[in-house]
């Protein structure tokens, strides 16, 4: 006869027991004549269980056909450590530690701080951690599911039988935990969530899991986060002291799955064609360094189920995608980047998440992470789910993810996707499809508070790291400090400059004079934010055409226009970003299932375009005037912004000391301007440091002297000028010798 109430016994064997530690393990036995201790074990796959304790093996009694065993120890006055000798139905025996003899792993007050939003490193408490507990090696698991009736742990260690390992609830925190001795790296697992009546709802991947299976499999994977040996100590020490506002920032944006594929890859896509993180470290990073970029920015590598989402529909906020290797492989990638002098920026998506059943949606049978009201909780554009930023534990989860990548993976910055969709309650919604805030406005006050807190915590905890906002509206002070009323980002993407400039470049060059104001308009707001100028993946997909194909004219003019566009971007105030393929004038749109059109480099115009971008980066990084004062009008001065008739414009970029400067002039028409005069600030000899029309870049080769002496005379309101022939569709940089 069992010492357990029949209802409790049935709950255990059916996997619906909310308090398993009240029954399983070692307990006092205080009824009848058998006062002492009782050990209860539930092992569904066991034919026989014996208890190894105090140097002896003790038999157990099967008290339920499903595998519930008991052993009574009359006279035991205290609790003893013990192990289990379990024999399966094939006669194979195993010696195991009993998970239900161990004390709780976490301090309950610490868990309460987490769910109250006062702990910014949820990943240190939740998830699966390879560790030792009470002298025994194993893995501790913890998950937040406050409305669940009970949570069971299932995985490769128990034959995916969730009944084997019910988890322990921790007070009022809503967190369930279990230490599994003997379980280590590589084990796969999920959480079985049950409702208060014990009915199974979902099998969920671990929200704080450090690794996941390769899609289409969706289980989390135990990973030891403590064994990797970093070699980027110099970079990390210098990062703390670095301030990117006064440094060159030229970012190469990359989708890892389609930058380059293995030679025998299926053109239609597939895992066989992907380079691994380690192969990318050997191939991508040297290429980025050779091209002269300062940073590589990765489209989301947080785990995601759908290739076609490019990573923007995340389910694993703490797991680098297994498409390209293990967590340590990704650490190796970042480590190598730092050793090569390259920063690493990750695209990070706290704006929404997919409704895949193994993910965060309806996590514990309630709308735990998302809003219940679809007017606030569903994204109409992407069919995704929106976070409830008013719930402290949810914002703590997201901020923990941000810190995790910056600290555990040494990532240097986060580009926050779709910020505009977070800021406005009526984003992409019609009348009656959204809920005003408490003051009747359209601003999402909870999201604003979250973004400010995110940036405050990131900059306080990880000095020297950067945050970038993809924000496409006129929301004020996105990149201003929180204490000054801003959102606290370091940089904002300048979508206005990008849209205006690309529109001009698409126009027939002879008619650009009618759109000249779009080239000069950016200076009216250029210093309202700390802007980054993006020519990103979003502009070369979904029928928008590649950068080269956007340019007007026949083929030679398209190449000239592309050189002009890039030269204008590198001369214009603001940090720079170019998506892969743009540097070699790719002809086709980006296709996530293929690779950059590397074969084009066999043709002169494309290899010349690549050479031009390499040279642009060299000039940019070598001239402080082009990057030191990006966010103040003191670093920029128009020479001529009124020449709409000839569609030329010219300006000066000043360095911080006001002694170093670069004079930039552009011709946006296909006409040669002979006898062109350009006012310069000081007399002297001027050297041509960049000419987009040079034959080495595929240009027409209109002769511009490599050096020339300024002449006295009034021009553009100045007392000195240079006179030369201005090539068609060209961008020239001059520096006083």
XYZ file of C-alpha atoms in Angstrom:
737
model
C 0.000 0.000 0.000
C 1.319 3.434 -0.918
C 1.927 6.180 1.598
C 0.558 8.644 -0.975
C -3.063 9.664 -1.384
C -4.526 7.983 -4.491
C -5.413 11.316 -6.090
C -1.857 12.575 -5.661
C -0.466 9.322 -6.985
C -2.651 9.567 -10.103
C -1.587 13.182 -10.616
C 2.074 12.139 -10.527
C 1.778 9.295 -12.997
C -0.408 11.363 -15.326
C 2.055 14.298 -15.354
C -0.269 16.846 -13.782
C 1.195 17.273 -10.298
C 1.845 20.957 -9.479
C 4.011 20.280 -6.387
C 6.089 17.170 -7.151
C 8.637 17.773 -4.398
C 5.866 17.363 -1.825
C 5.623 13.710 -2.886
C 8.762 12.570 -4.704
C 12.155 12.244 -3.058
C 12.785 11.537 0.640
C 10.120 12.481 3.197
C 9.214 11.814 6.824
C 7.047 8.774 7.436
C 4.944 9.384 10.515
C 1.999 7.017 10.287
C 1.496 3.570 11.799
C 4.441 1.647 13.168
C 6.826 2.666 10.373
C 7.943 6.047 11.658
C 11.136 7.086 9.862
C 11.695 8.025 6.226
C 10.199 7.073 2.874
C 11.753 7.499 -0.565
C 9.375 7.757 -3.510
C 10.467 7.504 -7.113
C 8.583 7.751 -10.385
C 10.456 6.173 -13.320
C 7.976 5.069 -16.036
C 10.584 3.112 -17.982
C 11.851 1.088 -14.985
C 11.118 -2.548 -14.302
C 13.001 -2.448 -11.004
C 14.364 0.291 -8.712
C 16.695 -0.110 -5.751
C 17.948 2.558 -3.374
C 21.684 2.877 -2.763
C 22.084 4.486 0.672
C 24.413 4.163 3.631
C 26.511 1.615 1.764
C 23.651 -0.784 1.024
C 21.131 -1.491 -1.713
C 17.539 -1.375 -0.542
C 14.615 -2.774 -2.521
C 11.580 -0.716 -3.452
C 7.963 -1.691 -3.940
C 6.100 -0.844 -7.135
C 2.928 0.824 -5.918
C 1.631 1.878 -9.341
C 1.869 -0.003 -12.617
C 3.120 3.143 -14.439
C 6.403 3.072 -12.530
C 5.857 4.580 -9.084
C 8.149 2.960 -6.471
C 8.522 3.342 -2.710
C 11.081 2.260 -0.135
C 10.454 2.693 3.569
C 13.232 3.167 6.109
C 11.859 2.700 9.612
C 13.940 4.267 12.305
C 15.774 6.737 10.071
C 15.875 9.935 12.069
C 17.438 12.218 9.488
C 17.635 12.657 5.730
C 20.378 10.765 3.932
C 21.911 11.176 0.520
C 21.058 8.331 -1.767
C 21.199 7.180 -5.382
C 18.992 5.027 -7.539
C 19.862 1.783 -9.259
C 17.300 1.552 -12.067
C 16.822 -1.513 -14.285
C 14.902 -1.107 -17.536
C 12.740 -3.672 -19.300
C 15.712 -4.912 -21.357
C 17.579 -5.769 -18.164
C 20.068 -2.895 -18.437
C 20.892 -1.240 -15.103
C 21.882 2.383 -14.451
C 23.002 4.215 -11.327
C 21.304 7.625 -11.193
C 20.965 10.579 -8.909
C 17.366 11.374 -7.967
C 16.466 14.981 -9.006
C 13.906 15.098 -6.221
C 16.393 14.734 -3.390
C 17.984 18.122 -4.129
C 17.127 21.440 -2.499
C 15.965 24.459 -4.547
C 18.575 26.032 -6.796
C 17.482 29.669 -6.753
C 16.868 32.197 -4.043
C 13.177 33.091 -4.147
C 13.793 36.778 -3.452
C 16.088 36.878 -6.497
C 13.358 35.333 -8.645
C 10.820 37.864 -7.400
C 13.144 40.699 -8.384
C 13.226 39.249 -11.875
C 9.468 39.088 -12.375
C 9.120 42.564 -10.876
C 11.417 43.884 -13.603
C 14.282 44.701 -11.259
C 16.784 42.168 -12.602
C 18.355 42.829 -16.006
C 20.003 39.470 -16.515
C 17.162 36.988 -16.695
C 19.425 34.567 -18.545
C 21.496 34.036 -15.412
C 18.467 32.726 -13.532
C 16.268 31.257 -16.249
C 17.166 28.812 -18.999
C 19.357 25.720 -18.807
C 22.698 26.090 -17.015
C 25.363 23.405 -16.869
C 26.511 23.560 -13.266
C 27.136 21.731 -10.005
C 24.532 21.627 -7.264
C 25.289 20.137 -3.867
C 28.457 18.645 -5.300
C 26.781 16.894 -8.243
C 27.239 17.863 -11.910
C 24.146 18.440 -13.963
C 21.957 21.136 -15.475
C 19.516 23.447 -13.747
C 16.405 24.438 -15.649
C 14.081 27.350 -14.900
C 11.193 28.907 -16.794
C 8.657 31.671 -16.094
C 5.070 30.435 -16.527
C 2.996 32.030 -13.747
C -0.430 30.907 -14.985
C 0.462 27.285 -15.686
C -1.111 24.585 -13.565
C 2.157 22.694 -13.739
C 5.235 22.479 -15.965
C 7.060 19.294 -16.940
C 10.503 18.975 -18.445
C 10.820 16.623 -21.412
C 13.829 15.862 -23.544
C 16.421 13.467 -24.840
C 17.302 12.543 -21.236
C 13.871 11.024 -20.484
C 12.731 9.701 -23.839
C 10.558 12.821 -24.261
C 8.221 11.523 -21.582
C 7.160 14.731 -19.808
C 5.755 12.796 -16.847
C 9.259 11.849 -15.728
C 10.337 15.307 -14.617
C 7.693 17.620 -13.174
C 9.199 20.945 -12.120
C 9.146 22.719 -8.772
C 7.098 25.971 -8.448
C 8.944 28.744 -6.613
C 6.508 30.584 -4.415
C 4.695 33.556 -5.940
C 7.333 34.192 -8.599
C 5.637 32.051 -11.232
C 8.990 30.442 -11.986
C 9.376 26.669 -12.217
C 12.765 25.033 -11.700
C 14.437 21.636 -11.656
C 18.008 20.443 -11.289
C 18.718 17.345 -13.379
C 21.909 15.574 -12.269
C 23.934 13.956 -15.008
C 22.410 16.025 -17.830
C 24.967 18.052 -19.761
C 25.738 19.882 -22.959
C 23.961 18.678 -26.059
C 20.809 17.455 -24.364
C 17.653 18.606 -26.155
C 14.554 19.650 -24.231
C 11.239 21.474 -24.098
C 8.814 22.539 -21.410
C 5.384 20.909 -21.370
C 2.955 23.561 -20.153
C -0.295 22.382 -18.538
C -3.347 24.361 -17.488
C -4.608 24.543 -13.879
C -6.701 21.423 -14.486
C -3.597 19.514 -15.567
C -4.482 19.392 -19.256
C -1.458 19.671 -21.572
C -1.426 22.918 -23.590
C 1.874 23.288 -25.432
C 5.422 22.038 -25.697
C 7.519 25.197 -25.544
C 11.129 25.874 -26.426
C 13.047 27.610 -23.653
C 12.639 31.422 -23.917
C 16.097 31.770 -22.360
C 17.655 28.757 -24.053
C 21.238 29.235 -25.206
C 20.955 27.011 -28.284
C 18.256 25.459 -30.453
C 17.934 22.667 -32.946
C 18.219 23.332 -36.665
C 14.845 24.022 -38.206
C 12.418 22.393 -38.793
C 13.184 20.856 -35.367
C 12.338 23.252 -32.572
C 13.744 21.933 -29.281
C 16.174 23.862 -27.136
C 19.683 22.502 -26.594
C 21.675 22.584 -23.358
C 24.926 24.484 -23.861
C 27.785 25.207 -21.467
C 28.345 28.970 -21.666
C 31.479 29.018 -19.517
C 34.143 27.159 -21.450
C 35.005 29.418 -24.418
C 38.402 31.138 -24.101
C 38.271 34.666 -25.515
C 41.331 36.260 -27.148
C 39.974 39.773 -27.770
C 41.003 41.316 -24.466
C 42.717 44.312 -26.083
C 39.636 45.121 -28.130
C 37.340 44.870 -25.110
C 39.579 47.089 -22.986
C 39.664 49.723 -25.715
C 35.928 49.443 -26.361
C 35.169 50.891 -22.953
C 37.124 54.042 -23.836
C 35.905 54.312 -27.420
C 33.408 56.968 -28.523
C 32.096 56.294 -31.998
C 30.691 59.770 -32.568
C 34.138 61.098 -33.450
C 35.371 57.951 -35.186
C 34.871 56.569 -38.687
C 31.960 54.136 -38.839
C 31.541 52.338 -42.161
C 29.301 49.289 -41.792
C 29.063 46.316 -44.135
C 25.590 44.830 -43.666
C 25.391 41.074 -44.217
C 22.884 38.254 -44.309
C 25.086 35.322 -43.331
C 23.074 32.725 -45.212
C 23.408 34.458 -48.578
C 26.728 36.303 -48.532
C 28.543 33.361 -50.041
C 27.477 29.753 -50.413
C 29.468 26.594 -50.808
C 30.371 25.716 -54.408
C 28.055 22.705 -54.532
C 25.137 24.511 -52.887
C 21.601 24.045 -54.139
C 20.636 27.324 -55.876
C 17.181 27.000 -54.351
C 18.569 27.181 -50.830
C 19.144 24.599 -48.130
C 21.430 24.057 -45.192
C 24.002 22.263 -47.317
C 24.988 25.545 -48.910
C 25.552 27.655 -45.817
C 29.011 28.605 -44.635
C 29.535 27.997 -40.925
C 30.377 30.727 -38.443
C 33.973 29.517 -38.496
C 34.115 29.474 -42.303
C 32.608 32.960 -42.332
C 35.290 34.053 -39.885
C 37.881 32.829 -42.380
C 36.222 34.249 -45.514
C 33.845 37.096 -44.674
C 35.903 38.897 -42.046
C 39.138 39.207 -44.091
C 37.013 40.471 -46.987
C 35.348 43.129 -44.817
C 38.732 44.221 -43.488
C 40.265 44.298 -46.969
C 37.370 46.433 -48.217
C 38.113 48.953 -45.485
C 34.883 48.764 -43.486
C 35.047 49.353 -39.736
C 32.126 47.130 -38.706
C 30.145 44.169 -39.948
C 26.425 44.227 -39.196
C 24.544 40.934 -39.252
C 20.888 40.565 -40.080
C 19.382 38.779 -37.077
C 21.227 35.661 -35.981
C 18.856 35.111 -33.079
C 17.184 31.763 -33.704
C 14.180 31.849 -36.029
C 12.082 29.119 -37.634
C 11.564 30.591 -41.116
C 14.435 31.281 -43.542
C 12.261 33.715 -45.478
C 11.939 35.992 -42.441
C 15.716 36.700 -42.670
C 15.789 36.376 -38.867
C 13.296 39.144 -38.138
C 10.786 36.733 -36.580
C 12.750 35.574 -33.573
C 11.894 32.724 -31.215
C 15.304 32.320 -29.541
C 16.343 35.645 -28.007
C 19.390 34.060 -26.358
C 20.365 31.516 -29.029
C 22.499 32.164 -32.126
C 20.900 30.345 -35.012
C 22.107 26.784 -35.419
C 22.049 27.198 -39.219
C 25.719 28.167 -39.110
C 27.034 26.293 -36.099
C 27.157 26.253 -32.322
C 27.189 29.120 -29.796
C 30.953 28.714 -29.433
C 31.329 28.876 -33.205
C 29.570 32.236 -33.183
C 31.778 33.400 -30.330
C 34.758 32.451 -32.481
C 33.357 34.633 -35.291
C 33.075 37.684 -33.014
C 36.452 36.955 -31.434
C 38.168 36.828 -34.830
C 36.451 40.028 -35.921
C 37.846 41.841 -32.905
C 41.314 40.450 -33.463
C 41.105 41.868 -37.008
C 40.039 45.278 -35.725
C 36.395 44.946 -36.796
C 33.345 45.719 -34.705
C 30.286 43.456 -34.803
C 26.730 44.810 -34.764
C 23.646 42.609 -34.512
C 20.185 43.310 -35.815
C 17.928 42.810 -32.791
C 14.140 42.643 -32.864
C 12.174 43.606 -29.724
C 9.242 45.005 -31.739
C 7.400 41.753 -32.428
C 7.673 37.963 -32.469
C 6.094 35.152 -34.507
C 3.100 33.088 -33.465
C 4.841 29.714 -33.884
C 3.378 27.470 -31.216
C 6.761 26.475 -29.754
C 7.670 30.127 -29.178
C 6.527 32.855 -26.806
C 2.959 33.267 -27.994
C 0.266 32.266 -25.458
C 3.136 30.851 -23.472
C 1.499 29.579 -20.295
C -2.057 29.438 -21.585
C -2.395 33.203 -21.258
C -1.115 36.182 -23.230
C 1.996 36.273 -21.057
C 4.448 38.085 -23.329
C 1.959 39.778 -25.668
C -1.113 42.008 -25.376
C -4.414 40.168 -25.233
C -6.273 42.849 -27.208
C -5.415 42.295 -30.910
C -5.628 46.066 -31.452
C -2.478 46.293 -29.352
C -1.074 42.774 -29.593
C -1.165 41.883 -33.294
C 0.974 43.451 -35.995
C -1.104 43.939 -39.169
C 1.881 44.180 -41.543
C 3.781 41.055 -40.557
C 1.158 38.836 -38.936
C 3.249 38.777 -35.784
C 2.635 39.394 -32.084
C 3.551 42.559 -30.181
C 5.166 42.529 -26.745
C 3.360 43.894 -23.723
C 5.903 46.544 -22.730
C 3.859 47.414 -19.663
C 4.673 44.076 -18.025
C 7.924 44.395 -15.992
C 9.009 40.787 -16.468
C 8.632 41.127 -20.260
C 10.788 44.239 -20.495
C 13.321 42.618 -18.151
C 13.409 39.632 -20.525
C 14.114 41.881 -23.530
C 16.728 44.008 -21.782
C 18.370 40.808 -20.554
C 18.592 39.621 -24.156
C 20.295 42.861 -25.179
C 22.856 42.609 -22.374
C 23.373 38.929 -23.107
C 24.643 39.558 -26.644
C 26.801 42.488 -25.564
C 28.349 40.676 -22.585
C 28.335 36.963 -23.353
C 29.136 37.311 -27.072
C 31.150 40.566 -26.893
C 28.942 42.126 -29.584
C 29.653 45.843 -30.023
C 26.241 47.183 -30.919
C 22.576 46.462 -31.514
C 20.509 47.793 -34.379
C 16.929 47.871 -33.096
C 14.524 46.988 -35.882
C 11.151 48.634 -36.575
C 11.306 51.252 -33.819
C 8.557 53.287 -35.490
C 6.148 50.363 -35.128
C 6.849 50.402 -31.400
C 6.373 54.135 -30.890
C 2.952 54.564 -32.482
C -0.193 52.747 -31.355
C -1.787 53.420 -34.743
C 1.168 52.172 -36.791
C -0.302 50.626 -39.986
C -3.771 50.692 -38.421
C -6.929 52.360 -39.581
C -9.594 54.154 -37.596
C -11.054 51.913 -34.900
C -8.184 49.438 -35.165
C -6.076 50.859 -32.358
C -6.444 51.882 -28.722
C -5.336 55.403 -27.645
C -3.060 55.826 -24.655
C -4.341 57.048 -21.294
C -4.152 60.647 -22.509
C -6.007 59.937 -25.733
C -2.866 60.080 -27.905
C -1.300 57.731 -30.424
C 2.067 57.415 -28.667
C 2.863 54.046 -27.095
C 3.936 55.281 -23.682
C 4.941 51.828 -22.447
C 7.190 51.214 -25.468
C 8.771 54.651 -25.059
C 9.575 53.869 -21.438
C 11.001 50.488 -22.455
C 13.286 51.966 -25.146
C 14.579 54.615 -22.774
C 15.238 52.052 -20.074
C 16.890 49.730 -22.580
C 19.366 52.405 -23.652
C 20.035 53.550 -20.100
C 20.824 50.020 -18.942
C 22.897 49.102 -22.011
C 25.075 52.195 -21.787
C 25.502 51.895 -18.020
C 26.298 48.179 -18.008
C 28.220 47.915 -21.289
C 30.120 51.179 -21.837
C 31.410 51.677 -25.363
C 28.671 49.620 -27.007
C 26.300 51.238 -29.481
C 22.576 51.210 -30.184
C 21.070 52.093 -33.563
C 17.404 52.878 -34.198
C 15.700 52.043 -37.453
C 13.109 54.778 -37.040
C 11.444 56.044 -40.207
C 9.345 58.948 -38.923
C 10.022 62.419 -37.557
C 9.853 61.274 -33.936
C 12.025 63.810 -32.091
C 15.221 63.134 -30.141
C 15.603 59.461 -30.992
C 19.383 59.720 -30.596
C 19.395 62.220 -27.736
C 20.140 61.170 -24.143
C 17.268 60.078 -21.954
C 18.093 62.822 -19.441
C 17.548 65.357 -22.253
C 14.154 63.930 -23.160
C 15.396 61.551 -25.855
C 15.088 57.829 -26.420
C 18.796 57.334 -25.717
C 20.006 55.692 -28.944
C 23.513 56.441 -30.185
C 22.415 56.690 -33.832
C 19.279 56.912 -35.927
C 19.000 55.626 -39.481
C 18.488 58.570 -41.845
C 15.656 57.205 -43.953
C 14.830 60.667 -45.295
C 18.273 61.148 -46.823
C 18.143 57.642 -48.277
C 14.709 58.039 -49.887
C 15.388 61.521 -51.275
C 18.797 60.643 -52.687
C 17.678 57.383 -54.297
C 14.732 59.183 -55.874
C 17.054 61.759 -57.445
C 19.436 59.085 -58.686
C 16.537 57.264 -60.326
C 15.558 60.374 -62.304
C 16.914 61.018 -65.769
C 20.107 62.930 -65.075
C 19.168 65.784 -67.421
C 16.014 66.439 -65.401
C 17.532 66.309 -61.929
C 17.629 70.094 -61.771
C 13.891 69.964 -61.056
C 14.589 67.784 -58.008
C 17.727 69.567 -56.823
C 16.136 70.506 -53.496
C 16.011 66.833 -52.520
C 19.821 66.768 -52.570
C 20.131 69.792 -50.293
C 17.110 69.273 -48.043
C 18.936 66.906 -45.672
C 21.043 69.770 -44.347
C 17.929 71.334 -42.837
C 17.671 68.457 -40.341
C 21.070 66.731 -40.540
C 22.059 67.712 -36.994
C 18.725 67.123 -35.260
C 19.848 63.523 -34.689
C 23.033 61.480 -34.761
C 22.367 60.030 -38.182
C 23.617 56.954 -39.966
C 23.182 56.947 -43.752
C 21.818 53.518 -44.776
C 21.804 51.826 -48.150
C 20.460 48.660 -46.580
C 18.925 45.315 -47.493
C 15.447 46.847 -47.387
C 16.236 48.916 -50.489
C 17.306 46.012 -52.723
C 14.499 43.478 -52.278
C 10.785 42.986 -52.928
C 10.839 44.506 -56.380
C 12.838 47.589 -55.432
C 15.791 46.522 -57.659
C 19.499 46.496 -56.838
C 21.355 49.765 -56.295
C 22.844 49.576 -59.771
C 19.458 48.923 -61.352
C 17.937 51.885 -59.519
C 20.329 54.245 -61.269
C 19.148 56.053 -64.399
C 20.735 55.819 -67.836
C 22.372 53.129 -69.909
C 24.864 50.704 -68.394
C 27.924 52.979 -68.273
C 25.821 55.802 -66.821
C 24.368 53.459 -64.214
C 27.865 52.632 -62.975
C 28.813 56.322 -62.968
C 25.641 57.176 -61.042
C 26.322 54.435 -58.504
C 29.839 55.772 -57.924
C 28.346 59.240 -57.555
C 25.758 57.994 -55.058
C 28.349 56.241 -52.906
C 30.736 59.173 -53.095
C 27.951 61.483 -51.983
C 27.121 59.195 -49.052
C 30.737 59.073 -47.862
C 31.102 62.843 -48.160
C 27.795 63.675 -46.479
C 27.721 64.038 -42.664
C 26.674 60.849 -40.898
C 27.996 57.345 -40.389
C 27.757 54.892 -43.311
C 26.091 51.540 -44.027
C 26.153 49.500 -47.238
C 24.440 46.160 -47.778
C 26.441 43.307 -49.267
C 26.515 43.238 -53.053
C 26.326 47.000 -53.330
C 30.102 47.215 -53.261
C 30.430 45.280 -56.511
C 27.382 46.803 -58.246
C 25.261 43.685 -58.070
C 22.703 43.611 -60.878
C 20.014 41.409 -59.379
C 17.935 41.955 -56.287
C 19.068 40.319 -53.097
C 17.838 36.719 -52.820
C 18.138 35.198 -49.349
C 18.338 31.688 -50.847
C 21.251 32.457 -53.170
C 24.519 34.376 -52.798
C 26.060 37.703 -53.791
C 26.747 37.738 -57.534
C 30.469 37.129 -57.121
C 30.802 35.996 -60.737
C 30.322 39.625 -61.790
C 33.841 40.382 -60.562
C 35.080 38.639 -63.693
C 33.832 41.693 -65.574
C 35.771 44.967 -65.495
C 33.005 47.403 -64.466
C 32.120 45.344 -61.400
C 35.668 44.764 -60.204
C 36.281 48.488 -60.755
C 33.202 49.298 -58.651
C 34.523 47.081 -55.870
C 37.899 48.804 -56.085
C 36.139 52.169 -55.860
C 34.337 51.229 -52.626
C 37.603 49.969 -51.168
C 39.224 53.298 -52.020
C 36.260 55.257 -50.660
C 36.684 53.527 -47.309
C 40.413 54.214 -47.347
C 39.919 57.913 -48.008
C 37.068 58.147 -45.514
C 39.003 56.490 -42.703
C 42.121 58.498 -43.467
C 40.506 61.951 -43.424
C 39.322 63.145 -39.981
C 37.337 65.916 -41.682
C 35.011 63.242 -43.094
C 34.045 61.727 -39.738
C 35.103 63.759 -36.704
C 32.215 66.260 -36.739
C 29.254 64.381 -38.154
C 26.578 65.624 -35.789
C 27.151 69.358 -35.644
C 26.871 72.075 -38.257
C 30.429 73.095 -37.369
C 31.686 70.188 -39.453
C 29.847 71.165 -42.632
C 29.789 74.257 -44.829
C 28.118 74.756 -48.167
C 30.236 76.077 -51.001
C 27.360 76.124 -53.473
C 23.883 74.706 -52.892
C 22.085 76.871 -55.474
C 23.414 75.518 -58.766
C 20.231 73.716 -59.762
C 20.612 74.738 -63.398
C 23.861 72.799 -63.799
C 22.888 70.367 -61.000
C 26.222 70.578 -59.222
C 26.676 70.979 -55.512
C 29.759 71.511 -53.388
C 30.577 71.684 -49.705
C 33.398 71.566 -47.185
C 33.828 69.015 -44.409
C 35.802 70.384 -41.460
C 37.756 68.396 -38.890
C 37.471 69.077 -35.195
C 40.537 71.349 -35.120
C 39.254 73.499 -38.042
C 42.626 73.205 -39.758
C 41.980 69.999 -41.649
C 39.254 70.043 -44.286
C 38.051 68.296 -47.437
C 36.273 70.097 -50.280
C 33.649 67.976 -52.041
C 32.057 68.734 -55.405
C 29.523 66.667 -57.359
C 28.130 66.812 -60.870
C 24.731 65.097 -61.063
C 24.417 65.446 -64.843
C 26.088 63.535 -67.721
C 27.522 66.809 -69.078
C 31.183 67.811 -68.848
C 31.567 71.192 -67.123
C 34.675 72.817 -68.561
C 36.221 75.773 -66.803
C 34.377 74.900 -63.621
C 35.304 77.150 -60.710
C 35.142 75.987 -57.121
C 35.585 78.380 -54.198
C 38.018 77.161 -51.535
C 38.579 78.497 -48.023
C 42.357 79.061 -48.117
C 45.038 79.735 -50.709
C 47.450 76.947 -51.474
C 48.021 73.814 -53.437
C 45.130 71.349 -53.518
C 45.418 67.622 -54.104
C 42.671 65.487 -55.666
C 42.233 62.609 -53.192
C 39.173 60.996 -54.814
C 37.821 61.133 -58.348
C 34.895 58.818 -59.035
C 35.461 59.361 -62.788
C 38.985 57.921 -62.728
C 39.588 55.090 -65.239
C 40.696 52.763 -62.425
C 37.126 52.969 -61.086
C 35.555 52.468 -64.502
C 35.064 56.186 -65.139
C 35.236 58.176 -68.356
C 38.671 59.514 -67.478
C 38.005 63.226 -68.043
C 41.280 64.848 -67.096
C 41.352 66.539 -63.702
C 44.827 67.580 -62.512
C 45.948 65.538 -59.498
C 47.183 68.773 -57.918
C 46.437 72.422 -58.624
C 47.178 75.821 -57.149
C 44.287 77.987 -56.035
C 43.834 81.314 -57.796
C 42.872 84.655 -56.287
C 39.428 85.829 -57.219
C 35.902 86.024 -55.957
C 34.020 82.706 -56.270
C 31.207 81.270 -54.172
C 31.697 84.095 -51.696
C 35.381 83.266 -51.221
C 38.640 84.888 -52.223
C 40.278 81.773 -53.678
C 39.116 79.213 -56.223
C 40.173 76.173 -58.192
C 39.463 75.933 -61.892
C 39.262 72.583 -63.658
C 37.076 70.424 -65.886
C 34.298 68.770 -63.860
C 33.633 65.258 -65.222
C 30.090 64.013 -65.854
C 28.243 62.146 -63.106
C 31.221 62.542 -60.825
C 32.203 63.124 -57.228
C 35.550 64.803 -56.436
C 37.265 65.252 -53.060
C 40.035 67.866 -52.694
C 42.427 68.369 -49.804
C 44.933 71.187 -49.344
C 48.378 69.699 -49.819
